[in-house]
Amino acid sequence: MVWAAEGNYQLGQGFKLADWLTVGGYISTEYKKSDDHEEFVVDDLAFLAYGEFGDSSSFMLELESVDAFEFDFDRHESRTNLPPAIERLYFDHGFSDHISVRVGKQITPIGYWNLQPINVLRETTSNPRYSREMFPKFLTGVDIYGYTTFDDNLTYHIYMQSTGDLDDAYININIDIDKHYGFSANKQFSGGWEAGGSLGRFEKDGDFSTRYLQLNARRVTGAYTFVIEAISSLKKGPGQLADRRSNAAYIQGEYRYKPRHSIISRLEYRDDGNSTNRERIAILGYSFRPVYPVSLKLEYQWHTLSDDNQLQASFSVLF
Amino acid sequence: MKCWLLILLILFSQSTLSADFAVIVSATSGIDVLSSERIRDIFLKKRRFAQGKRLVPVNLLGSKPPRLAFERRILEMDRLNLQQYWTASHFKGVTPPATQASLASVKLFIEKVDGAIGYLPIEMVDDRVKVIYEF
C-alpha cells in the first residue's frame, strides 16, 4: 500500500520521523521595558518528542531551558541557563472516549489559559496573574479524563498527585507541593460558547494546604474571542487560626480584524486577602502572525498597585 | 407554464440537495451510521472510538475538491482555522490524520486497515465500502 504524508515536516506541526515519533519545539524571546527596568530574555527554548504506540497509547516528552538567556540593559549583565528541565513527561492510554488515563508530569487540567501556556499559542506576551500565582501549573501524578457517558458535550478530569514534582526546576509560583487532588469539567454549548470549572486541594506536608474553586467561560465567534476565568482559594498555614482567602480573575477580548492581525484587551484582578494588596491590571495588545506558528506581539500594561507599568514585546515560533 | 416551472423547481432542488460525497468505512465494519459532529471530532482527533471500535481517520492529500468539501461541510473550518487547530494540537502531542495521495488509495486504505474511516465521491462507492454519512 502506498503511504503518503502531508509532508514529513510542516512549520508548527513538527517533524514526523516515524508513526510513533514526532519531534519539534518552540522558542520565544521577550523584551520588557518599564520606568526602572529594561531587559531582553530568551524565555523558552524547548524540545518536544511524542508519538503513539500500540493501539491506544501515546507519550509526550518536553524539555525546556527556562530563561535560557537574559540581558539586563540597566546593569549591562547577561545570564544563561541552558540545562533543560523536564516540563512534561507522561504516558497516555485511552480505553474509550469516556476513560483515558495519563500518568506522569503534565499540565494541570484547569481552565483554558493553563492548558495553552506557551507564548506562541497565546495572543499576549504576558500571562495573567490568575494563571501564574494561584494554583500549581503542573501535576506529577494521574489524570483520568474523557467525555461523560450522559452528555456528548461534557468532558471531565479527575486528577491526583501524591509526590513531589518530577523536576522542580520547572514549577510556577514556588508552589512546591507534594499533594494535589481535583476535579474539573467543561461543557460545549451552541453558538461557540463553552464553560466549566475546577475544584481541588493542594498541600505541602506540614507547611500549608490550599482549597480552590475555579470557573471559566469562553466564546469564539467569527473574528471575536472572549474569555473569562476566575479562581478563589483558601490557604491554611501551620498554626494559623483562620484561612486566608485569595482571589484572581481576568477577562480578555480579542478582535481578529484581519486573518493575521488581532487587537487584544485584558483586565486582571488579584488580591491576596490583604486589603492593601488588591491589584488591577489593564492590558492593550497587538498580535501579528505572518503564519500561524510564528507570532509577533506588542502590549502595554497599566498597573494600579505598583510602578510596574510596562511595554512588552515578543517573538515566538513553534516548529 | 406553471406546471413546467414547478417541475423544474423540484428537479433543481433535488439536484442541489443530493450529496456529492460519502463518509465511508470498510464493508465489514460494525459501524452503520455516525453523526456529522462525531465524524468531525474523529477527524480532529478529539474522539478516537465509535461503537467501541478504535477508528483511524484518513485524509486525501493536498487541496483536492473532496477534501475541501469535507473541511467546509463536515469540519466547518477553513485552512487558516485548521492550521491554528493543528499547531495547538502539536503542543498537545497530537498529529493530523494520515493522508493518502489519491481517491483510489483512500478507498484501498479503508478496505485494508481495520477501523479506517475516510470520504469519497459518491460515484466511487461500491460494495467494498459502507456509507455511514453523506454530504
Tab-separated table of C-alpha atoms in Angstrom:
chain	number	residue	atom	x	y	z
A	1	MET	CA	0.000	0.000	0.000
A	2	VAL	CA	1.285	3.417	-0.914
A	3	TRP	CA	1.535	5.755	2.047
A	4	ALA	CA	1.720	9.482	1.554
A	5	ALA	CA	2.195	12.076	4.185
A	6	GLU	CA	1.202	15.738	4.100
A	7	GLY	CA	4.949	16.233	4.125
A	8	ASN	CA	7.228	14.968	6.864
A	9	TYR	CA	7.735	18.499	8.121
A	10	GLN	CA	5.355	21.391	8.445
A	11	LEU	CA	6.155	24.505	10.462
A	12	GLY	CA	4.109	24.359	13.639
A	13	GLN	CA	3.391	20.655	13.339
A	14	GLY	CA	6.799	19.128	13.986
A	15	PHE	CA	8.909	16.666	12.081
A	16	LYS	CA	7.332	13.232	11.810
A	17	LEU	CA	10.243	10.800	11.985
A	18	ALA	CA	8.045	7.712	12.277
A	19	ASP	CA	4.441	6.860	13.083
A	20	TRP	CA	5.468	6.599	16.730
A	21	LEU	CA	7.745	9.643	16.865
A	22	THR	CA	7.241	13.312	16.040
A	23	VAL	CA	9.765	15.895	17.212
A	24	GLY	CA	9.564	19.661	17.372
A	25	GLY	CA	9.985	22.521	19.759
A	26	TYR	CA	9.474	26.195	20.346
A	27	ILE	CA	11.385	29.326	21.175
A	28	SER	CA	10.221	32.659	22.496
A	29	THR	CA	12.077	35.897	23.038
A	30	GLU	CA	10.738	38.802	25.071
A	31	TYR	CA	11.632	42.439	25.542
A	32	LYS	CA	10.336	44.323	28.612
A	33	LYS	CA	10.704	47.984	29.465
A	34	SER	CA	9.334	49.799	32.493
A	35	ASP	CA	10.387	53.043	34.206
A	36	ASP	CA	13.094	51.342	36.223
A	37	HIS	CA	13.969	48.211	34.277
A	38	GLU	CA	14.739	47.058	30.768
A	39	GLU	CA	15.548	43.502	29.750
A	40	PHE	CA	15.686	41.060	26.875
A	41	VAL	CA	15.007	37.378	27.564
A	42	VAL	CA	15.097	34.185	25.565
A	43	ASP	CA	12.262	32.947	27.695
A	44	ASP	CA	11.648	29.445	26.382
A	45	LEU	CA	13.830	27.122	24.411
A	46	ALA	CA	12.056	23.803	24.302
A	47	PHE	CA	12.208	20.411	22.636
A	48	LEU	CA	9.160	18.179	22.102
A	49	ALA	CA	9.051	14.458	21.306
A	50	TYR	CA	5.823	12.497	21.208
A	51	GLY	CA	4.070	9.693	19.440
A	52	GLU	CA	1.590	6.865	19.517
A	53	PHE	CA	2.356	3.240	20.108
A	54	GLY	CA	0.215	0.137	20.342
A	55	ASP	CA	-3.487	0.525	19.749
A	56	SER	CA	-4.363	3.412	22.051
A	57	SER	CA	-1.220	4.547	23.859
A	58	SER	CA	0.969	7.593	23.473
A	59	PHE	CA	3.741	9.501	25.195
A	60	MET	CA	4.994	13.073	25.461
A	61	LEU	CA	8.383	14.472	26.451
A	62	GLU	CA	9.044	18.174	26.725
A	63	LEU	CA	12.419	19.533	27.800
A	64	GLU	CA	12.820	23.227	28.340
A	65	SER	CA	15.592	25.662	29.165
A	66	VAL	CA	13.731	28.291	31.158
A	67	ASP	CA	15.074	31.851	30.817
A	68	ALA	CA	17.810	30.420	28.605
A	69	PHE	CA	19.366	33.860	28.106
A	70	GLU	CA	18.761	37.174	29.866
A	71	PHE	CA	20.283	40.573	29.207
A	72	ASP	CA	19.745	43.360	31.721
A	73	PHE	CA	20.123	46.726	29.945
A	74	ASP	CA	20.455	48.661	33.223
A	75	ARG	CA	23.316	46.619	34.612
A	76	HIS	CA	24.724	45.562	31.246
A	77	GLU	CA	24.757	41.997	32.503
A	78	SER	CA	23.779	38.787	30.802
A	79	ARG	CA	22.969	35.384	32.189
A	80	THR	CA	22.412	31.997	30.581
A	81	ASN	CA	20.576	28.951	31.833
A	82	LEU	CA	20.805	26.256	29.198
A	83	PRO	CA	20.461	22.963	31.147
A	84	PRO	CA	16.967	21.757	30.289
A	85	ALA	CA	14.323	20.831	32.842
A	86	ILE	CA	11.561	18.281	32.338
A	87	GLU	CA	8.449	20.285	31.684
A	88	ARG	CA	6.318	17.288	30.696
A	89	LEU	CA	6.894	13.549	30.630
A	90	TYR	CA	3.821	11.340	30.543
A	91	PHE	CA	2.203	8.263	29.103
A	92	ASP	CA	-1.391	8.140	27.976
A	93	HIS	CA	-3.727	5.237	27.403
A	94	GLY	CA	-7.251	5.520	26.044
A	95	PHE	CA	-9.672	2.761	26.994
A	96	SER	CA	-12.560	4.543	25.296
A	97	ASP	CA	-13.644	8.117	24.621
A	98	HIS	CA	-15.059	8.053	28.153
A	99	ILE	CA	-11.952	6.893	30.018
A	100	SER	CA	-8.336	7.729	29.304
A	101	VAL	CA	-5.506	7.711	31.818
A	102	ARG	CA	-2.441	9.976	31.752
A	103	VAL	CA	0.428	9.211	34.125
A	104	GLY	CA	3.492	11.412	34.701
A	105	LYS	CA	4.336	15.099	34.743
A	106	GLN	CA	1.691	17.009	32.833
A	107	ILE	CA	-0.090	20.344	32.691
A	108	THR	CA	-2.754	20.588	35.397
A	109	PRO	CA	-6.117	20.442	33.575
A	110	ILE	CA	-7.541	23.676	34.999
A	111	GLY	CA	-9.328	26.211	32.791
A	112	TYR	CA	-8.232	27.383	29.340
A	113	TRP	CA	-5.113	29.511	29.791
A	114	ASN	CA	-3.182	26.917	31.725
A	115	LEU	CA	-3.645	24.313	29.000
A	116	GLN	CA	-2.183	26.532	26.283
A	117	PRO	CA	0.579	28.225	28.244
A	118	ILE	CA	3.361	28.870	25.722
A	119	ASN	CA	3.958	32.276	24.199
A	120	VAL	CA	3.377	31.304	20.569
A	121	LEU	CA	-0.101	29.915	21.286
A	122	ARG	CA	-1.197	32.955	23.307
A	123	GLU	CA	-2.291	36.327	21.995
A	124	THR	CA	-0.402	38.335	24.624
A	125	THR	CA	3.239	38.174	25.710
A	126	SER	CA	2.290	38.222	29.381
A	127	ASN	CA	0.342	35.650	31.353
A	128	PRO	CA	-2.411	36.826	33.690
A	129	ARG	CA	-1.587	36.661	37.398
A	130	TYR	CA	-4.540	34.281	37.685
A	131	SER	CA	-2.516	31.633	35.845
A	132	ARG	CA	0.848	32.376	37.492
A	133	GLU	CA	0.114	32.596	41.175
A	134	MET	CA	-2.986	30.731	42.224
A	135	PHE	CA	-2.554	27.009	41.503
A	136	PRO	CA	0.209	24.578	40.521
A	137	LYS	CA	0.673	24.733	36.793
A	138	PHE	CA	1.972	21.169	36.646
A	139	LEU	CA	0.840	17.870	38.082
A	140	THR	CA	3.110	14.893	38.671
A	141	GLY	CA	0.549	12.151	39.023
A	142	VAL	CA	-2.510	10.688	37.370
A	143	ASP	CA	-5.289	12.290	35.365
A	144	ILE	CA	-8.355	10.248	34.425
A	145	TYR	CA	-10.306	12.062	31.727
A	146	GLY	CA	-12.747	11.791	28.856
A	147	TYR	CA	-16.248	12.558	27.661
A	148	THR	CA	-19.040	11.762	30.081
A	149	THR	CA	-21.423	8.952	29.135
A	150	PHE	CA	-24.542	11.046	29.744
A	151	ASP	CA	-23.655	14.206	27.788
A	152	ASP	CA	-21.766	14.188	24.476
A	153	ASN	CA	-20.560	17.753	25.008
A	154	LEU	CA	-19.294	17.424	28.571
A	155	THR	CA	-15.689	16.472	29.373
A	156	TYR	CA	-14.198	15.766	32.786
A	157	HIS	CA	-10.817	15.344	34.504
A	158	ILE	CA	-10.131	13.692	37.854
A	159	TYR	CA	-6.522	14.412	38.776
A	160	MET	CA	-4.331	13.492	41.702
A	161	GLN	CA	-0.734	13.906	42.813
A	162	SER	CA	0.817	12.314	45.866
A	163	THR	CA	4.505	13.014	45.426
A	164	GLY	CA	6.867	15.891	44.781
A	165	ASP	CA	7.292	17.311	41.284
A	166	LEU	CA	9.194	15.144	38.797
A	167	ASP	CA	11.545	18.063	38.144
A	168	ASP	CA	11.005	21.015	40.455
A	169	ALA	CA	13.419	23.099	38.384
A	170	TYR	CA	10.305	23.940	36.413
A	171	ILE	CA	7.300	24.822	38.525
A	172	ASN	CA	5.407	28.053	38.828
A	173	ILE	CA	4.968	30.435	41.755
A	174	ASN	CA	7.173	28.390	44.030
A	175	ILE	CA	4.215	26.226	44.971
A	176	ASP	CA	6.405	23.238	45.683
A	177	ILE	CA	3.685	20.808	46.675
A	178	ASP	CA	3.534	17.120	47.423
A	179	LYS	CA	-0.232	16.510	47.216
A	180	HIS	CA	-2.853	17.748	44.809
A	181	TYR	CA	-6.349	16.400	44.152
A	182	GLY	CA	-9.005	17.889	41.951
A	183	PHE	CA	-11.884	17.577	39.550
A	184	SER	CA	-12.659	19.701	36.521
A	185	ALA	CA	-15.357	19.721	33.859
A	186	ASN	CA	-16.053	21.681	30.685
A	187	LYS	CA	-19.199	21.801	28.564
A	188	GLN	CA	-19.602	22.950	24.959
A	189	PHE	CA	-22.762	24.896	24.158
A	190	SER	CA	-24.175	26.120	20.887
A	191	GLY	CA	-23.172	29.474	19.436
A	192	GLY	CA	-19.468	28.984	20.150
A	193	TRP	CA	-19.912	29.038	23.927
A	194	GLU	CA	-18.226	26.751	26.436
A	195	ALA	CA	-17.955	26.883	30.206
A	196	GLY	CA	-16.545	24.871	33.058
A	197	GLY	CA	-14.788	24.849	36.368
A	198	SER	CA	-12.450	23.063	38.757
A	199	LEU	CA	-12.493	22.186	42.399
A	200	GLY	CA	-9.382	20.980	44.199
A	201	ARG	CA	-6.915	20.980	47.050
A	202	PHE	CA	-3.109	21.013	47.176
A	203	GLU	CA	-0.719	20.916	50.083
A	204	LYS	CA	2.847	20.772	51.253
A	205	ASP	CA	3.187	18.320	54.129
A	206	GLY	CA	3.482	20.143	57.446
A	207	ASP	CA	3.520	23.528	55.769
A	208	PHE	CA	0.242	24.638	54.192
A	209	SER	CA	-2.866	23.424	52.405
A	210	THR	CA	-4.989	25.306	49.884
A	211	ARG	CA	-8.509	24.643	48.625
A	212	TYR	CA	-9.694	26.300	45.415
A	213	LEU	CA	-12.747	26.824	43.238
A	214	GLN	CA	-12.152	27.938	39.666
A	215	LEU	CA	-14.620	28.900	36.915
A	216	ASN	CA	-14.122	29.606	33.212
A	217	ALA	CA	-16.161	30.560	30.145
A	218	ARG	CA	-15.241	31.270	26.553
A	219	ARG	CA	-16.995	32.279	23.356
A	220	VAL	CA	-15.430	32.052	19.916
A	221	THR	CA	-17.492	33.562	17.158
A	222	GLY	CA	-16.171	34.741	13.818
A	223	ALA	CA	-13.444	37.320	14.409
A	224	TYR	CA	-14.145	37.652	18.144
A	225	THR	CA	-12.897	35.577	21.078
A	226	PHE	CA	-13.999	36.302	24.595
A	227	VAL	CA	-12.578	34.534	27.694
A	228	ILE	CA	-13.179	34.914	31.398
A	229	GLU	CA	-11.560	32.875	34.171
A	230	ALA	CA	-11.684	33.327	37.950
A	231	ILE	CA	-10.406	31.484	40.986
A	232	SER	CA	-10.892	31.787	44.711
A	233	SER	CA	-8.725	29.903	47.199
A	234	LEU	CA	-8.456	29.374	50.939
A	235	LYS	CA	-4.967	28.778	52.318
A	236	LYS	CA	-4.242	27.395	55.746
A	237	GLY	CA	-0.721	27.561	57.165
A	238	PRO	CA	0.779	25.907	60.274
A	239	GLY	CA	-0.501	27.433	63.488
A	240	GLN	CA	-2.837	29.684	61.512
A	241	LEU	CA	-6.268	30.093	63.117
A	242	ALA	CA	-8.165	31.355	60.089
A	243	ASP	CA	-7.889	30.508	56.421
A	244	ARG	CA	-6.535	33.249	54.168
A	245	ARG	CA	-8.616	33.895	51.081
A	246	SER	CA	-7.077	34.878	47.738
A	247	ASN	CA	-8.886	35.739	44.511
A	248	ALA	CA	-7.824	36.288	40.938
A	249	ALA	CA	-9.666	36.793	37.683
A	250	TYR	CA	-9.196	38.064	34.193
A	251	ILE	CA	-11.413	38.905	31.279
A	252	GLN	CA	-9.955	39.080	27.785
A	253	GLY	CA	-11.345	40.031	24.411
A	254	GLU	CA	-9.673	39.520	21.045
A	255	TYR	CA	-10.751	41.015	17.762
A	256	ARG	CA	-9.101	39.488	14.697
A	257	TYR	CA	-9.679	42.340	12.283
A	258	LYS	CA	-7.668	40.629	9.533
A	259	PRO	CA	-6.780	36.934	9.330
A	260	ARG	CA	-3.251	37.578	10.669
A	261	HIS	CA	-3.810	40.658	12.828
A	262	SER	CA	-5.535	40.936	16.220
A	263	ILE	CA	-6.181	43.566	18.848
A	264	ILE	CA	-6.389	42.242	22.405
A	265	SER	CA	-7.514	43.838	25.638
A	266	ARG	CA	-7.424	42.246	29.075
A	267	LEU	CA	-8.410	43.291	32.573
A	268	GLU	CA	-6.965	41.435	35.553
A	269	TYR	CA	-7.757	41.418	39.243
A	270	ARG	CA	-5.765	39.818	42.045
A	271	ASP	CA	-5.956	40.058	45.806
A	272	ASP	CA	-4.205	38.002	48.446
A	273	GLY	CA	-6.668	38.663	51.265
A	274	ASN	CA	-4.864	41.786	52.365
A	275	SER	CA	-6.908	44.917	51.629
A	276	THR	CA	-3.773	46.827	50.608
A	277	ASN	CA	-2.765	44.201	48.078
A	278	ARG	CA	-5.596	44.372	45.570
A	279	GLU	CA	-4.134	44.861	42.164
A	280	ARG	CA	-5.843	45.641	38.903
A	281	ILE	CA	-4.011	45.438	35.601
A	282	ALA	CA	-5.209	46.635	32.210
A	283	ILE	CA	-3.525	45.421	29.039
A	284	LEU	CA	-3.846	46.519	25.448
A	285	GLY	CA	-2.035	44.427	22.876
A	286	TYR	CA	-1.496	43.720	19.213
A	287	SER	CA	-0.680	40.349	17.660
A	288	PHE	CA	0.606	39.620	14.174
A	289	ARG	CA	1.103	36.133	12.772
A	290	PRO	CA	2.724	36.044	9.318
A	291	VAL	CA	1.943	32.328	9.504
A	292	TYR	CA	0.134	30.879	12.483
A	293	PRO	CA	3.152	29.185	14.173
A	294	VAL	CA	5.118	32.467	14.102
A	295	SER	CA	3.914	35.156	16.477
A	296	LEU	CA	4.920	38.792	16.944
A	297	LYS	CA	3.242	40.601	19.831
A	298	LEU	CA	3.294	44.001	21.463
A	299	GLU	CA	1.450	45.089	24.599
A	300	TYR	CA	1.307	47.798	27.196
A	301	GLN	CA	0.337	47.141	30.818
A	302	TRP	CA	-1.119	49.591	33.325
A	303	HIS	CA	-0.835	48.526	36.996
A	304	THR	CA	-2.809	50.139	39.819
A	305	LEU	CA	-0.738	48.919	42.743
A	306	SER	CA	2.842	49.313	41.638
A	307	ASP	CA	5.013	51.401	39.339
A	308	ASP	CA	5.199	48.423	37.090
A	309	ASN	CA	3.568	49.930	34.009
A	310	GLN	CA	5.487	48.447	31.150
A	311	LEU	CA	5.881	47.702	27.494
A	312	GLN	CA	6.336	44.097	26.434
A	313	ALA	CA	7.136	42.699	23.027
A	314	SER	CA	7.864	39.163	21.934
A	315	PHE	CA	8.743	36.974	19.010
A	316	SER	CA	7.981	33.254	19.211
A	317	VAL	CA	7.959	30.250	16.911
A	318	LEU	CA	6.606	26.728	17.235
A	319	PHE	CA	8.492	24.370	14.975
B	1	MET	CA	-46.326	27.009	-17.978
B	2	LYS	CA	-46.741	26.988	-14.188
B	3	CYS	CA	-46.630	23.217	-14.252
B	4	TRP	CA	-43.279	23.218	-16.117
B	5	LEU	CA	-41.848	25.768	-13.714
B	6	LEU	CA	-42.897	23.607	-10.788
B	7	ILE	CA	-41.248	20.513	-12.319
B	8	LEU	CA	-38.042	22.452	-12.997
B	9	LEU	CA	-38.046	23.779	-9.431
B	10	ILE	CA	-38.450	20.264	-7.999
B	11	LEU	CA	-35.682	18.865	-10.234
B	12	PHE	CA	-33.374	21.763	-9.317
B	13	SER	CA	-33.993	21.425	-5.586
B	14	GLN	CA	-33.395	17.661	-5.727
B	15	SER	CA	-30.109	18.098	-7.556
B	16	THR	CA	-28.914	20.685	-5.022
B	17	LEU	CA	-29.982	18.568	-2.064
B	18	SER	CA	-28.360	15.342	-3.239
B	19	ALA	CA	-24.975	14.553	-1.696
B	20	ASP	CA	-21.744	14.645	-3.683
B	21	PHE	CA	-19.558	12.766	-1.208
B	22	ALA	CA	-19.840	9.958	1.306
B	23	VAL	CA	-18.049	9.217	4.558
B	24	ILE	CA	-17.163	5.546	4.391
B	25	VAL	CA	-15.809	2.642	6.423
B	26	SER	CA	-14.974	-0.864	5.298
B	27	ALA	CA	-17.889	-3.079	4.267
B	28	THR	CA	-17.157	-5.410	7.179
B	29	SER	CA	-17.197	-2.633	9.802
B	30	GLY	CA	-19.836	-2.841	12.514
B	31	ILE	CA	-20.487	0.895	12.225
B	32	ASP	CA	-23.615	1.756	10.239
B	33	VAL	CA	-24.096	5.456	10.842
B	34	LEU	CA	-22.341	8.383	12.559
B	35	SER	CA	-23.456	11.966	13.048
B	36	SER	CA	-21.520	14.763	11.323
B	37	GLU	CA	-20.484	16.066	14.778
B	38	ARG	CA	-18.991	12.685	15.686
B	39	ILE	CA	-17.181	12.450	12.311
B	40	ARG	CA	-15.822	15.969	12.886
B	41	ASP	CA	-14.499	15.004	16.329
B	42	ILE	CA	-12.855	11.864	14.902
B	43	PHE	CA	-11.059	13.798	12.132
B	44	LEU	CA	-9.966	16.446	14.647
B	45	LYS	CA	-8.788	13.590	16.912
B	46	LYS	CA	-10.911	14.786	19.813
B	47	ARG	CA	-12.516	11.352	19.839
B	48	ARG	CA	-10.948	8.063	18.809
B	49	PHE	CA	-13.680	5.473	19.213
B	50	ALA	CA	-17.123	4.794	17.787
B	51	GLN	CA	-19.369	1.980	18.949
B	52	GLY	CA	-16.476	0.503	20.922
B	53	LYS	CA	-14.167	0.448	17.905
B	54	ARG	CA	-10.913	2.402	17.593
B	55	LEU	CA	-11.074	4.484	14.385
B	56	VAL	CA	-8.274	5.562	12.046
B	57	PRO	CA	-9.207	8.694	10.061
B	58	VAL	CA	-7.584	9.148	6.647
B	59	ASN	CA	-7.482	12.362	4.616
B	60	LEU	CA	-6.982	12.897	0.911
B	61	LEU	CA	-3.612	14.595	0.391
B	62	GLY	CA	-3.497	18.251	-0.613
B	63	SER	CA	-6.352	20.521	-1.635
B	64	LYS	CA	-8.438	18.409	-3.978
B	65	PRO	CA	-12.210	19.101	-4.137
B	66	PRO	CA	-13.325	16.139	-1.923
B	67	ARG	CA	-11.024	17.264	0.887
B	68	LEU	CA	-12.023	20.922	0.616
B	69	ALA	CA	-15.706	19.921	0.622
B	70	PHE	CA	-15.124	17.726	3.683
B	71	GLU	CA	-13.337	20.531	5.521
B	72	ARG	CA	-16.049	23.037	4.668
B	73	ARG	CA	-19.138	20.882	5.216
B	74	ILE	CA	-18.115	18.479	7.996
B	75	LEU	CA	-15.222	20.124	9.846
B	76	GLU	CA	-16.721	23.594	9.215
B	77	MET	CA	-13.206	25.062	9.206
B	78	ASP	CA	-11.074	26.855	6.643
B	79	ARG	CA	-7.351	26.192	6.110
B	80	LEU	CA	-6.333	29.007	8.493
B	81	ASN	CA	-8.559	27.598	11.266
B	82	LEU	CA	-7.157	24.128	10.615
B	83	GLN	CA	-3.568	25.343	10.731
B	84	GLN	CA	-4.339	27.041	14.060
B	85	TYR	CA	-6.005	23.897	15.378
B	86	TRP	CA	-3.174	21.507	14.390
B	87	THR	CA	-0.487	23.886	15.643
B	88	ALA	CA	-2.130	23.888	19.083
B	89	SER	CA	-2.503	20.103	18.784
B	90	HIS	CA	1.232	19.714	18.079
B	91	PHE	CA	1.924	21.208	21.510
B	92	LYS	CA	-0.545	18.670	22.976
B	93	GLY	CA	1.181	15.777	21.219
B	94	VAL	CA	-1.499	15.132	18.607
B	95	THR	CA	-0.791	14.881	14.859
B	96	PRO	CA	-3.276	15.332	11.984
B	97	PRO	CA	-4.806	12.223	10.369
B	98	ALA	CA	-2.786	10.119	7.938
B	99	THR	CA	-3.134	11.057	4.292
B	100	GLN	CA	-3.376	9.151	1.020
B	101	ALA	CA	-2.302	10.556	-2.329
B	102	SER	CA	-5.362	9.583	-4.394
B	103	LEU	CA	-9.007	8.682	-4.014
B	104	ALA	CA	-8.196	5.112	-5.095
B	105	SER	CA	-5.614	4.784	-2.324
B	106	VAL	CA	-8.047	6.273	0.226
B	107	LYS	CA	-10.525	3.559	-0.761
B	108	LEU	CA	-7.893	0.828	-0.584
B	109	PHE	CA	-6.733	2.103	2.825
B	110	ILE	CA	-10.284	1.904	4.139
B	111	GLU	CA	-10.738	-1.612	2.802
B	112	LYS	CA	-7.486	-2.886	4.268
B	113	VAL	CA	-6.916	-1.015	7.551
B	114	ASP	CA	-9.011	-2.085	10.498
B	115	GLY	CA	-11.091	0.844	11.789
B	116	ALA	CA	-10.225	3.192	8.909
B	117	ILE	CA	-12.676	5.978	8.052
B	118	GLY	CA	-12.495	8.378	5.113
B	119	TYR	CA	-14.505	10.052	2.375
B	120	LEU	CA	-15.019	9.595	-1.372
B	121	PRO	CA	-17.184	10.963	-4.180
B	122	ILE	CA	-20.496	9.124	-4.144
B	123	GLU	CA	-19.853	7.610	-7.597
B	124	MET	CA	-16.790	5.730	-6.274
B	125	VAL	CA	-18.784	3.918	-3.608
B	126	ASP	CA	-19.302	0.186	-4.209
B	127	ASP	CA	-19.921	-2.910	-2.111
B	128	ARG	CA	-16.351	-2.995	-0.770
B	129	VAL	CA	-17.090	0.015	1.450
B	130	LYS	CA	-20.026	1.135	3.569
B	131	VAL	CA	-21.525	4.629	3.568
B	132	ILE	CA	-22.129	5.982	7.078
B	133	TYR	CA	-22.806	9.613	6.178
B	134	GLU	CA	-23.424	11.645	3.018
B	135	PHE	CA	-22.560	15.295	2.469
